[in-house]
Coordinates of C-alpha atoms in Angstrom, one line a residue:
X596 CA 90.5 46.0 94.9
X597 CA 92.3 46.7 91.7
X598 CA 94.7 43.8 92.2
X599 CA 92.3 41.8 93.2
X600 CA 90.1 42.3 89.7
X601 CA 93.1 42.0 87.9
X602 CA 93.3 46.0 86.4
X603 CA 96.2 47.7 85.6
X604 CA 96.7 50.5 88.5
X605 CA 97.6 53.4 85.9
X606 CA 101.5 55.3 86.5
X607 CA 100.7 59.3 87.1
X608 CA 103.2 59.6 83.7
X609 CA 100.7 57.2 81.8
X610 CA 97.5 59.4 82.8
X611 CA 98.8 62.8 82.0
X612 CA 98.8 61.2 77.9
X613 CA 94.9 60.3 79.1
X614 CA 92.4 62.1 77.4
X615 CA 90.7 64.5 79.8
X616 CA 87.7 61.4 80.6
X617 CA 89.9 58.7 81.0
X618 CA 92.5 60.9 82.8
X619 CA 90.0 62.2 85.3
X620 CA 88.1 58.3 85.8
X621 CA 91.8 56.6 86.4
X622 CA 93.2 59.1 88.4
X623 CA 90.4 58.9 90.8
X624 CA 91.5 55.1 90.7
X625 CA 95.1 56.1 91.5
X626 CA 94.3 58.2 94.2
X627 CA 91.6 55.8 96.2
X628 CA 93.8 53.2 95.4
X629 CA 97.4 55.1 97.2
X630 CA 95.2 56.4 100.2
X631 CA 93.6 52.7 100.7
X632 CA 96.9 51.3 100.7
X633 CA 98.2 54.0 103.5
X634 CA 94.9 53.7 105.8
X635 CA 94.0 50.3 105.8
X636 CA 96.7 47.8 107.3
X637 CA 95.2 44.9 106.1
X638 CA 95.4 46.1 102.6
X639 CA 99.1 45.5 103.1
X640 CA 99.5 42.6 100.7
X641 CA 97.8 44.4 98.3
X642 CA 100.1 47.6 98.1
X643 CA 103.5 48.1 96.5
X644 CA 105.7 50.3 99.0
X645 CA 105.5 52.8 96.3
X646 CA 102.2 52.8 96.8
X647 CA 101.9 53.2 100.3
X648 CA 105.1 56.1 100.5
X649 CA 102.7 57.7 97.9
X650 CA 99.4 57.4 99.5
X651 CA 101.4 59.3 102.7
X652 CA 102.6 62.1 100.4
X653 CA 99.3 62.6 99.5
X654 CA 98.1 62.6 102.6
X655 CA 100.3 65.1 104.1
X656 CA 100.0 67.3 101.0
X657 CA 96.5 67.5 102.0
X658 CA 96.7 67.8 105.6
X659 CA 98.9 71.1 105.2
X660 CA 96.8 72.5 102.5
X661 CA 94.3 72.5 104.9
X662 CA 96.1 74.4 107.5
X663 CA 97.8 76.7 104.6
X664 CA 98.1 80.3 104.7
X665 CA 95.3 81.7 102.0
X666 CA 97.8 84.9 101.5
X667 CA 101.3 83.8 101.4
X668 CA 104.2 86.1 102.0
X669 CA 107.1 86.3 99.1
X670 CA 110.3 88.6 99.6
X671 CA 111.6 90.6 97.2
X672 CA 114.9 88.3 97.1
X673 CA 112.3 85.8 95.5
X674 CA 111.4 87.9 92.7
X675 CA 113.3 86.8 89.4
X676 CA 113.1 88.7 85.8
X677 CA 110.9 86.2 83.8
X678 CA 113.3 84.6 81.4
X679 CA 112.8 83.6 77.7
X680 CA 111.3 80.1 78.7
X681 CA 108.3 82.2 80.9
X682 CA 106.9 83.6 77.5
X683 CA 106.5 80.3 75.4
X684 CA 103.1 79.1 74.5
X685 CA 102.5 76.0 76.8
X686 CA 99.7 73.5 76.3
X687 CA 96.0 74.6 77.5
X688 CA 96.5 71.0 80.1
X689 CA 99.8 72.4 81.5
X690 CA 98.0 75.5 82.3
X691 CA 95.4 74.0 84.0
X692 CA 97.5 71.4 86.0
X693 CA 99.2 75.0 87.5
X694 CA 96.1 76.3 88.8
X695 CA 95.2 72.9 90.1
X696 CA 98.3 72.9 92.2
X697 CA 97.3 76.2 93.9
X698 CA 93.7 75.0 95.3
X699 CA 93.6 75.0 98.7
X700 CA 90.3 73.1 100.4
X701 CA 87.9 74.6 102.4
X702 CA 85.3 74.1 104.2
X703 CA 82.6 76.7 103.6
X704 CA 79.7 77.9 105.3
X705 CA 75.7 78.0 104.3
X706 CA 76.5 75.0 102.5
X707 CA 72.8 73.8 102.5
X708 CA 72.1 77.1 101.1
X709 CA 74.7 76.9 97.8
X710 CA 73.4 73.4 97.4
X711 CA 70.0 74.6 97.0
X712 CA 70.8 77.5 94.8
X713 CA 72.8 75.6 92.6
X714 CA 70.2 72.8 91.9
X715 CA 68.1 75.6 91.3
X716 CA 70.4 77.5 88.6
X717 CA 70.6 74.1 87.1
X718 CA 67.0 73.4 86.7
X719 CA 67.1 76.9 84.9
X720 CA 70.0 76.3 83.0
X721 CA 67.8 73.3 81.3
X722 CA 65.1 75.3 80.4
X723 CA 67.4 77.3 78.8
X724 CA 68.9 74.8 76.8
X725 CA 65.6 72.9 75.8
X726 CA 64.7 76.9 74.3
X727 CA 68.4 76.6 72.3
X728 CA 69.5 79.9 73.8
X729 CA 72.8 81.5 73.0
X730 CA 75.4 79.5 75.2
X731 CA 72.9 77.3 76.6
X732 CA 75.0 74.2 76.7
X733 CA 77.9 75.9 78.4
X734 CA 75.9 77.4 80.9
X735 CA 74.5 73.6 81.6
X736 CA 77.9 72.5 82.2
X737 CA 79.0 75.6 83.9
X738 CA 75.8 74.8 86.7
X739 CA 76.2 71.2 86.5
X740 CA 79.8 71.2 87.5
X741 CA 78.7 73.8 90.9
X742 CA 75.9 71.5 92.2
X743 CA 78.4 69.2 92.1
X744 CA 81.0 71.1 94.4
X745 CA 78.7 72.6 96.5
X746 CA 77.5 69.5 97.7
X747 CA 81.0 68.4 98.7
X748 CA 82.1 68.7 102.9
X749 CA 85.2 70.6 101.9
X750 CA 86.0 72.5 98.2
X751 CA 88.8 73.4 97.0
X752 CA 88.8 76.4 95.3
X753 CA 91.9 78.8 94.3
X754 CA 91.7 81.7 95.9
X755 CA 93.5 85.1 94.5
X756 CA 93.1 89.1 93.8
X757 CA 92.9 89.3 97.6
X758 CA 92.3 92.5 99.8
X759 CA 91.9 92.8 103.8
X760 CA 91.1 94.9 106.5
X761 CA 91.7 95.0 110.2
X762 CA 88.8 92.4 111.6
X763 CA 86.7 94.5 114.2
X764 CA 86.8 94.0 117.6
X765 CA 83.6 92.7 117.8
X766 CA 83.5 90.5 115.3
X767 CA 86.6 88.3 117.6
X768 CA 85.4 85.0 118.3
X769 CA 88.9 84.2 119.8
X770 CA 92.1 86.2 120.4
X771 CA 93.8 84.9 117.4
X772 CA 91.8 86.7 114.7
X773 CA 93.2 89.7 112.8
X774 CA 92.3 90.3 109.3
X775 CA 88.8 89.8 107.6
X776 CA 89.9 89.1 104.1
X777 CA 88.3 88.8 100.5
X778 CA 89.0 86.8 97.3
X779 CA 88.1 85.9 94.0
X780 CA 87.9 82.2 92.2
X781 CA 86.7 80.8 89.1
X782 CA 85.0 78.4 88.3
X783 CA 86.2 77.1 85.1
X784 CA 84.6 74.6 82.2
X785 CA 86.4 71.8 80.9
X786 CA 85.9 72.9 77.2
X787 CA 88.8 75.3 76.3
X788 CA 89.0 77.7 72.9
X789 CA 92.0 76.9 71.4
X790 CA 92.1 79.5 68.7
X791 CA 91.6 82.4 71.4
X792 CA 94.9 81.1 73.7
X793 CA 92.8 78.2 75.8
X794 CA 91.0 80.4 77.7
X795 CA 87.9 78.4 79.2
X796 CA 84.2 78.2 77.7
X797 CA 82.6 79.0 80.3
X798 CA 83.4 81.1 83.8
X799 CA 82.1 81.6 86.9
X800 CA 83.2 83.7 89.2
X801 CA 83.0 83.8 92.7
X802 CA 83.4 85.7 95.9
X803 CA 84.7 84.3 98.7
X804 CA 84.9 86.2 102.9
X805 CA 87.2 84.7 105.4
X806 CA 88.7 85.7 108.9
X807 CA 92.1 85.2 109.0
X808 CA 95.0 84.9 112.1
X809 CA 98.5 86.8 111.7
X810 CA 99.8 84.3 109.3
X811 CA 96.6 84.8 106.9
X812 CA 95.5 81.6 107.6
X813 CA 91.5 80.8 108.0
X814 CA 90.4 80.6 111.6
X815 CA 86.6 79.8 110.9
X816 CA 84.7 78.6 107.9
X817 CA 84.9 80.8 104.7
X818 CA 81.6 82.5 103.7
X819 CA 81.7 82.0 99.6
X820 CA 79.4 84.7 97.9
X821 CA 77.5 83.6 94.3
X822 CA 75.8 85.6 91.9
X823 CA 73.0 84.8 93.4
X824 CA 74.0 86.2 96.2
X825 CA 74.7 89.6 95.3
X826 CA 71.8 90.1 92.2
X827 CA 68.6 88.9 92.9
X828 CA 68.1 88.0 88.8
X829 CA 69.0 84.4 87.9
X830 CA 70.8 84.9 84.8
X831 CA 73.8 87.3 83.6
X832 CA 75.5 87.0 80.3
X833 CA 78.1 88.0 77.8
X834 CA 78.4 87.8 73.9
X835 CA 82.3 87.0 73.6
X836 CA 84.3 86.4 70.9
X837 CA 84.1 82.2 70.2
X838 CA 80.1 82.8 72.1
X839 CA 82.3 82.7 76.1
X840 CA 80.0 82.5 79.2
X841 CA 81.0 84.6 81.5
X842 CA 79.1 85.1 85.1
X843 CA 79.1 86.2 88.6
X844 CA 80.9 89.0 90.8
X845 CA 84.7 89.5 90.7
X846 CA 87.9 91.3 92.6
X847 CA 86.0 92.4 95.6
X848 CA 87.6 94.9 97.4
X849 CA 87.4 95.8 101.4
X850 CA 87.7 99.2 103.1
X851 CA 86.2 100.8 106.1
X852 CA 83.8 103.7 106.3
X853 CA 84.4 106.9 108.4
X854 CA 81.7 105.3 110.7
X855 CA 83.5 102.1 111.0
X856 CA 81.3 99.9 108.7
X857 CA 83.0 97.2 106.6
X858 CA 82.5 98.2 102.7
X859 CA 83.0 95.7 99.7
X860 CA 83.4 96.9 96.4
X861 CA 83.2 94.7 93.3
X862 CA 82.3 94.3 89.6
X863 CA 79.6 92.5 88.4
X864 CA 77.9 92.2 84.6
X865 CA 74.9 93.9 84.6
X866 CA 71.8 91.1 84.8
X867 CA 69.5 89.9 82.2
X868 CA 66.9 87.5 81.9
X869 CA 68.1 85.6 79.0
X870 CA 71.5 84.9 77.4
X871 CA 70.8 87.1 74.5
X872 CA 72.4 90.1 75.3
X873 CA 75.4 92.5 75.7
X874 CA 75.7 93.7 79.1
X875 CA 78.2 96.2 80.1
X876 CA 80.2 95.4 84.0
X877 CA 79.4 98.0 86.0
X878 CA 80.5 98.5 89.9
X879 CA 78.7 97.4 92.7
X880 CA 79.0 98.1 96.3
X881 CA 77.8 96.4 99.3
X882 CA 77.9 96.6 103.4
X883 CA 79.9 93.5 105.0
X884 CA 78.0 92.1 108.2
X885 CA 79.6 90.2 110.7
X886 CA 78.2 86.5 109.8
X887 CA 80.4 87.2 106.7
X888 CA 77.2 88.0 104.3
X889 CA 76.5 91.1 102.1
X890 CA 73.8 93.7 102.9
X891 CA 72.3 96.6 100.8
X892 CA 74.6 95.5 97.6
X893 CA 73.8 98.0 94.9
X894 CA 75.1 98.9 91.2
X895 CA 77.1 102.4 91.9
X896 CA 74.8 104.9 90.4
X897 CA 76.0 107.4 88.5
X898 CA 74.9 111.6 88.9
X899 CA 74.1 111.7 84.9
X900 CA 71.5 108.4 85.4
X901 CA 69.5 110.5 87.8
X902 CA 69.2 113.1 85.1
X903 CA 67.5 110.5 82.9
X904 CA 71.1 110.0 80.3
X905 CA 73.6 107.1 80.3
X906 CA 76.1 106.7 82.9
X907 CA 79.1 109.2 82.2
X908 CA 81.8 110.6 83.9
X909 CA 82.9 113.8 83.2
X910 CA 80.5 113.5 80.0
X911 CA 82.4 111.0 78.3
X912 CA 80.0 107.3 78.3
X913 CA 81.1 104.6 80.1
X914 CA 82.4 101.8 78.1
X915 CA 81.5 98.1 78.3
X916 CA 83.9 97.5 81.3
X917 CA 84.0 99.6 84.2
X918 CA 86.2 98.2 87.3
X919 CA 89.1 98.0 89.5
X920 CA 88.4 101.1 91.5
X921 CA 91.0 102.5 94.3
X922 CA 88.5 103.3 97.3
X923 CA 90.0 106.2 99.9
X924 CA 89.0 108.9 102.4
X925 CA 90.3 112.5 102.3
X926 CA 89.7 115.4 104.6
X927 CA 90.4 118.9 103.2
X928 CA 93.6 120.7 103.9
X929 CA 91.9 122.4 106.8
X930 CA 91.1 119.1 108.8
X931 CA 88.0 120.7 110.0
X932 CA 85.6 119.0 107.6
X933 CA 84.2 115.9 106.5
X934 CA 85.8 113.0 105.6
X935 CA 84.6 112.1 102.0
X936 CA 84.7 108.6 99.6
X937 CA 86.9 109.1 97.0
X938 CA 87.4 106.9 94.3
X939 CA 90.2 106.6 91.4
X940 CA 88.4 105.6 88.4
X941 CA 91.3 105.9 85.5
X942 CA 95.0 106.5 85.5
X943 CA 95.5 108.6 82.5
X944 CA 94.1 110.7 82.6
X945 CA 93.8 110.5 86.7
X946 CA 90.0 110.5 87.4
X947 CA 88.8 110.8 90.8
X948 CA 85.0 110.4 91.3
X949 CA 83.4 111.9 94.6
X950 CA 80.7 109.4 96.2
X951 CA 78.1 110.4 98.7
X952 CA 76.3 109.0 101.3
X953 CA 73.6 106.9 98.7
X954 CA 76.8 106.1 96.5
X955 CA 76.0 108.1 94.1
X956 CA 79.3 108.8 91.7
X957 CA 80.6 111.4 89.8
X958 CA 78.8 114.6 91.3
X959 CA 82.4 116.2 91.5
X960 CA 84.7 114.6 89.6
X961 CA 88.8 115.4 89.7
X962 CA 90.3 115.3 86.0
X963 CA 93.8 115.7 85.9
X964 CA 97.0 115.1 83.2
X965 CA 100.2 114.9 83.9
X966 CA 103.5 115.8 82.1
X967 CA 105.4 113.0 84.7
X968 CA 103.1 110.0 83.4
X969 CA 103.8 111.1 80.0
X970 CA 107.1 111.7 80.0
X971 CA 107.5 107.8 81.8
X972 CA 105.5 106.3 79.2
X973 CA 107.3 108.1 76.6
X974 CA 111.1 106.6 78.8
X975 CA 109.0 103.1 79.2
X976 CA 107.5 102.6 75.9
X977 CA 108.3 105.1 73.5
X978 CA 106.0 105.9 70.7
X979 CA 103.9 102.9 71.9
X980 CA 100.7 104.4 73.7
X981 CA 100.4 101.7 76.7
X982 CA 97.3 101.5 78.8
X983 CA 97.7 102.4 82.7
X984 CA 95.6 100.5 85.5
X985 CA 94.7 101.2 88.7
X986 CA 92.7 99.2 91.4
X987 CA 94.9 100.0 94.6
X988 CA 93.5 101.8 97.2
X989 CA 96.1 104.9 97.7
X990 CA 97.8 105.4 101.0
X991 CA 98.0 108.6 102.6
X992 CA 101.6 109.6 104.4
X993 CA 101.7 112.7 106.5
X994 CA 104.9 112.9 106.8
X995 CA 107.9 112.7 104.8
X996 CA 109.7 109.6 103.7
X997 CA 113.3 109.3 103.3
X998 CA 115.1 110.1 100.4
X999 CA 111.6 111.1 98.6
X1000 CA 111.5 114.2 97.2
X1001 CA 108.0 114.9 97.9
X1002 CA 106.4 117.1 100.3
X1003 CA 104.1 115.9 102.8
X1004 CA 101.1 115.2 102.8
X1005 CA 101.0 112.8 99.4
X1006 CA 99.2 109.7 98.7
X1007 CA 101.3 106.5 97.4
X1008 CA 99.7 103.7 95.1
X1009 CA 100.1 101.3 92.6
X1010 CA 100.0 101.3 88.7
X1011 CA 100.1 98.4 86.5
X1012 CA 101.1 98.0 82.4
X1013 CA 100.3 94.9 80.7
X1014 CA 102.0 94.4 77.0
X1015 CA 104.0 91.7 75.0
X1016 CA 107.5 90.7 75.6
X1017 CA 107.7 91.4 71.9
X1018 CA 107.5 95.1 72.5
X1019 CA 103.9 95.5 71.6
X1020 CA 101.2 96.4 74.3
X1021 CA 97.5 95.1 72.7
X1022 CA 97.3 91.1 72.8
X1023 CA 97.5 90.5 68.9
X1024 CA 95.6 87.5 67.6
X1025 CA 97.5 85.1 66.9
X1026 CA 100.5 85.8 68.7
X1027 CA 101.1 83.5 70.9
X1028 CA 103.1 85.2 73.2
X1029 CA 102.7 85.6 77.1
X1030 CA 101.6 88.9 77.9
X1031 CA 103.2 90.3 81.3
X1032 CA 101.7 92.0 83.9
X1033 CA 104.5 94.7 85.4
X1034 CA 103.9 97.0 88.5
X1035 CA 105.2 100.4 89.9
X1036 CA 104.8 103.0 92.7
X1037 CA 103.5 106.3 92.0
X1038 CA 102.6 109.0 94.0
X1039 CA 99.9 112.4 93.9
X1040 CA 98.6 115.3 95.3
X1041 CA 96.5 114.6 98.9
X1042 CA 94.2 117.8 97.7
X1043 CA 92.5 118.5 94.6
X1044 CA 92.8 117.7 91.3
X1045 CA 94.9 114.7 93.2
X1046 CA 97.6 115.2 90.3
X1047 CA 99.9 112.3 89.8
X1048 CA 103.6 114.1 90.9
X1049 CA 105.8 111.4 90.5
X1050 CA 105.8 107.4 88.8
X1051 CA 108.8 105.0 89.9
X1052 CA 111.3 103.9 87.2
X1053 CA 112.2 100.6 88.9
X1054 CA 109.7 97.1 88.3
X1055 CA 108.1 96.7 92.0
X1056 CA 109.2 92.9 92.6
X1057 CA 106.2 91.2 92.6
X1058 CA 106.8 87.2 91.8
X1059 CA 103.9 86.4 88.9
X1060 CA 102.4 83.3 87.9
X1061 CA 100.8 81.9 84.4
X1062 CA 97.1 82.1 84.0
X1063 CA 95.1 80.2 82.2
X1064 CA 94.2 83.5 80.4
X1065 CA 97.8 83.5 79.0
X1066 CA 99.3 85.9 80.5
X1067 CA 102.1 86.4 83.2
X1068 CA 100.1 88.0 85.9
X1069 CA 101.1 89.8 89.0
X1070 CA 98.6 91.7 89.9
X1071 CA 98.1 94.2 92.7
X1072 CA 95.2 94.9 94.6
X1073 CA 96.0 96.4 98.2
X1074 CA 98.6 98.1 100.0
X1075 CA 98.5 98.5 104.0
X1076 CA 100.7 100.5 105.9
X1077 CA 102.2 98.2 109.6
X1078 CA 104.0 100.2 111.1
X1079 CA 107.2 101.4 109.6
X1080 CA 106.5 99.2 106.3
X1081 CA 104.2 98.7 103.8
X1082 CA 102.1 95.3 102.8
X1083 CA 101.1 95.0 99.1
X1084 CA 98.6 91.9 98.5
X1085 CA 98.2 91.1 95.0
X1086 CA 97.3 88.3 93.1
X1087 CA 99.7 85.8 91.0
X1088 CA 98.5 83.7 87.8
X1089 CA 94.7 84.3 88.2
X1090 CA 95.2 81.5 90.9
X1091 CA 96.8 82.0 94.5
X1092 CA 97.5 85.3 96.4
X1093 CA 100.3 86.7 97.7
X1094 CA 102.0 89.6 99.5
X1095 CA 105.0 91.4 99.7
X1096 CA 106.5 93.3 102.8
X1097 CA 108.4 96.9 101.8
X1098 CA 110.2 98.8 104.7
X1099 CA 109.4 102.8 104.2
X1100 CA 113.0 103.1 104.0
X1101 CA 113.1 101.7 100.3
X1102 CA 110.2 103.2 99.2
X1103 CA 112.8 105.9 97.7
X1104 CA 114.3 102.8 95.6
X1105 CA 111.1 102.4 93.9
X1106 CA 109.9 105.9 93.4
X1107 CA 112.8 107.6 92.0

C-alpha cells in the first residue's frame, strides 16, 4: 500500500533522527509494511527482498519472545568489569531503546477487568486536570497511555526485580510447573526531565504473578497486579523534585509461611485523595491465592502506631522511604519452639524487626553494630561513609561450608553499595556520571542480635544493565538454595531479570 500511494517507506537509520511523533507514526508504517510483505504472497511485487528477509526477522523475533524465559540464567564467565565506555552519559532515547529491547509480550489475565479500571482512572485523572491539580497533566498521560495497553490481546511489558517460590502442589495444572514467580514493571511517560538525568515524568508501577516451568518460562497467563488492586483509594502521589508522578506497588517479594501460605511483600506510597501531598512508602504485605490474586493486603503496622505515635523502630521515626525488606523464619537454638517472621529492615546498623501473627512490626526489635562492616567499609571506601542495602531474604545453613570459617548454624545474604565511578557514593547534581550498583555476600548470627560476622571482599558477578534512572544496576533480590548450589535472582537495568547459579563450593571465594 505504500508503493502503491507513492510514499517513501522510511530506512530504520532515518527514523531513529525522527522526532519521538513522527518516529513512533513511521515506524508503525515500517513495521506493517515488512510483516505484509512476509504474510501476504500476493504482495510480492510490492516488497523488496530486504523487505520481506526483514518482515521474517521480525517475525521470529517475536515468535521467541513469546516463548522466552522471563528469568534468564547468566554465568559468572559472563560477568565483565564495566569499562570506561559503561559510565558515559548516553542520550535519554538510547536509554529507552535498551529497555524497549528487553520487553517480552504477554498475554495477561482479567483483562476485561484492567480495561475497566483503567478507563475508570482515566475518567478521574480528567477531573483532576479540569481542577489544575499538582501533576494533573502527567497523570492524564500516565492513565491514557494504560487504557491503551490494557486493551491490547498481548502486552509487552519488561519484567525485572524478580523473586520465586516453589509453586504448591496444588496449585499444578500440569506436571511441568515449578516456580510461582513475581516481578515488577513500569510504566513509563514519554516526557523525560533532562536536567534531573532523563528520568521519566511520570511512573507507574506494576506488579506482575506468573507460574513458571524449569526454564522460568510462563506456562499460563500472567496475573498483572495495579494499584488498584492492592489499595482500595484511587489516587497516590508524590511531590518530586521537577513535580515527578510516581504511582503504584513495587519489588514484590514471595516467601512461604510456617503454615504453608504463599506471602507477598511489597512497597507501596501511602494513598491520598488528591495529588497535593507528600506521602511516605511504607510496606505492605498481602496473602497470594491460587488464581494468582492478592488477599488481605495490608500496610505493615508498626507496635509504636498502636500506642497512638508515628511509626518508629527502635524509637527512631521512619523516614519517607521504607522498603526492600529480607523476610525469614527462625526457630530458637532449642528447636522446640515456634517458628517466628523475621524481618531485616537496615544493614548498618543490622535491624531485625519481629512480626506476629496480625503483622504487626517492631514489638522486639534486634539492633546490632558490627566492627566487621566497619572495618570493610573503611577497606572498600575509606573515609567515604557509603550506604548499605538489603532486600535479600537470608538463607539459613546448618552445616558447615567449605573453606568458611564460620561455625554452623549461620545465615548467608546479600548486600548491595551504590556510589560513583568517580569515587563519590551520593548521586551529585550535575554529574553526569553512571552510578553502579555492586553486590557481596555476607553472613550473621542464626540467634539473637543476628550480628553481621563476616562481609565478602570479592564483587559477586552479577552482569548489570543501564536504566533509564542512570544508573548501572544489578540488583539482587532472592537467593534459593537447589541442592548443593545456590540461585541468586536479581534484576539488571530496571528492565529484565536474571539469575545466577553459585556451587556451595565457591561460596568461600566470595566470603573471604
Amino acid at each position: 500500500p505504500l508503493k502503491k500511494s507513492g510514499s517513501t517507506l522510511p530506512t530504520l537509520s532515518n527514523v531513529k533522527a525522527m522526532d519521538p511523533h513522527s518516529r513512533c507514526r513511521r515506524t508503525a508504517a515500517l513495521i506493517a509494511h515488512l510483516t505484509w510483505c512476509t504474510l501476504v504472497p500476493a504482495l510480492a511485487d510490492h516488497c523488496t527482498d530486504t523487505s520481506a528477509a526483514t518482515g521474517s526477522a521480525l517475525l521470529q523475533r517475536r515468535v521467541a519472545l513469546a516463548e522466552a524465559p522471563l528469568v534468564q540464567e547468566f554465568t559468572a564467565e559472563m560477568y565483565q568489569a564495566p569499562g570506561p565506555g559503561e559510565y558515559q552519559i548516553h542520550r535519554c532515547d538510547d536509554l529507552s531503546a535498551l529497555r524497549n529491547d528487553s520487553m517480552l509480550p504477554l498475554q495477561l489475565t482479567r483483562r476485561q477487568q484492567l480495561q475497566e479500571t483503567a478507563e475508570e482512572q482515566l475518567r478521574v485523572a480528567e477531573e483532576h486536570l479540569a481542577r489544575h491539580d499538582l501533576n494533573a497533566s502527567l497523570l492524564l498521560r500516565l492513565r491514557q497511555l494504560e487504557e491503551r495497553r490494557w486493551s491490547q490481546e498481548r502486552v509487552a511489558l519488561s519484567l525485572f526485580n524478580p523473586s520465586m517460590v516453589p509453586l504448591p502442589e496444588e496449585w499444578r495444572q500440569s506436571p511441568e510447573e515449578r516456580w510461582l514467580a513475581s516481578f515488577r514493571h513500569m510504566e513509563l511517560s514519554e516526557i523525560y526531565d533532562r536536567q534531573f538525568f532523563c528520568i521519566p515524568m511520570a511512573i507507574s508501577n506494576v506488579m506482575v504473578l506468573a507460574v513458571l516451568d524449569a526454564q522460568f518460562r510462563a506456562t499460563r497467563a500472567p496475573s498483572l497486579l495495579t494499584l488498584q488492586d492492592v489499595q482500595p483509594e484511587q489516587l497516590q502521589c508524590q511531590d518530586l523534585p521537577g513535580g515527578l508522578v510516581y504511582l503504584g506497588p513495587e519489588d514484590p517479594r514471595l516467601f512461604r509461611m510456617p503454615g504453608g501460605d504463599v506471602m507477598m511483600l511489597y512497597t507501596s506510597r501511602r494513598p491520598s485523595k488528591t495529588l497535593e501531598c507528600r506521602p511516605a512508602g511504607r510496606m505492605y504485605i498481602a496473602q497470594v491465592m491460587e488464581d494468582l490474586s492478592l488477599h488481605g493486603h495490608q500496610v505493615i503496622p508498626f507496635a509504636s502506631e498502636r500506642l497512638g505515635h508515628p511509626p518508629a523502630i527502635a524509637g527512631k521515626a521512619l523516614g519517607r522511604w521504607e522498603k526492600n525488606w529480607g523476610p525469614f523464619l527462625y526457630r530458637d537454638e532449642s528447636g522446640e519452639g515456634k517458628e517466628q517472621l523475621l524481618v531485616e529492615e537496615s544493614m548498618d546498623p543490622h535491624i531485625v524487626l519481629s512480626l506476629d501473627d496480625d503483622f504487626l512490626a517492631g514489638e522486639v526489635v534486634y539492633n546490632s553494630t558490627s566492627p566487621v562492616v566497619e572495618e570493610w567499609i573503611r577497606k572498600k571506601f575509606g573515609s567515604n561513609k557509603t550506604r548499605l542495602h538489603g532486600g535479600v531474604a537470608p538463607v539459613l545453613f546448618t552445616e558447615a561450608l567449605p573453606g568458611v570459617e564460620l561455625p554452623p548454624p549461620f545465615y548467608i545474604s546479600i548486600l548491595h553499595t551504590r556510589h560513583l565511578p568517580s569515587g563519590g557514593t551520593v548521586r551529585r547534581h550535575g554529574d553526569w556520571d553512571l552510578s553502579v550498583y555492586e553486590n557481596y555476600l555476607f553472613a550473621f548470627e542464626a540467634k539473637p542480635p543476628f550480628a553481621i560476622v563476616k562481609v565478602g571482599q570479592k564483587l559477586l558477578p552479577l552482569v548489570p544493565g543501564r536504566s533509564v534512572f542512570y544508573c548501572l544496576v544489578a540488583f539482587p533480590t532472592q537467593m534459593l538454595r537447589l541442592g548443593d548450589e545456590l540461585m541468586i535472582l536479581y534484576g539488571a537495568g530496571d528492565a529484565t531479570s536474571r539469575t545466577l547459579r553459585l556451587p556451595l563450593q565457591r561460596l568461600q571465594e566470595f566470603l573471604e
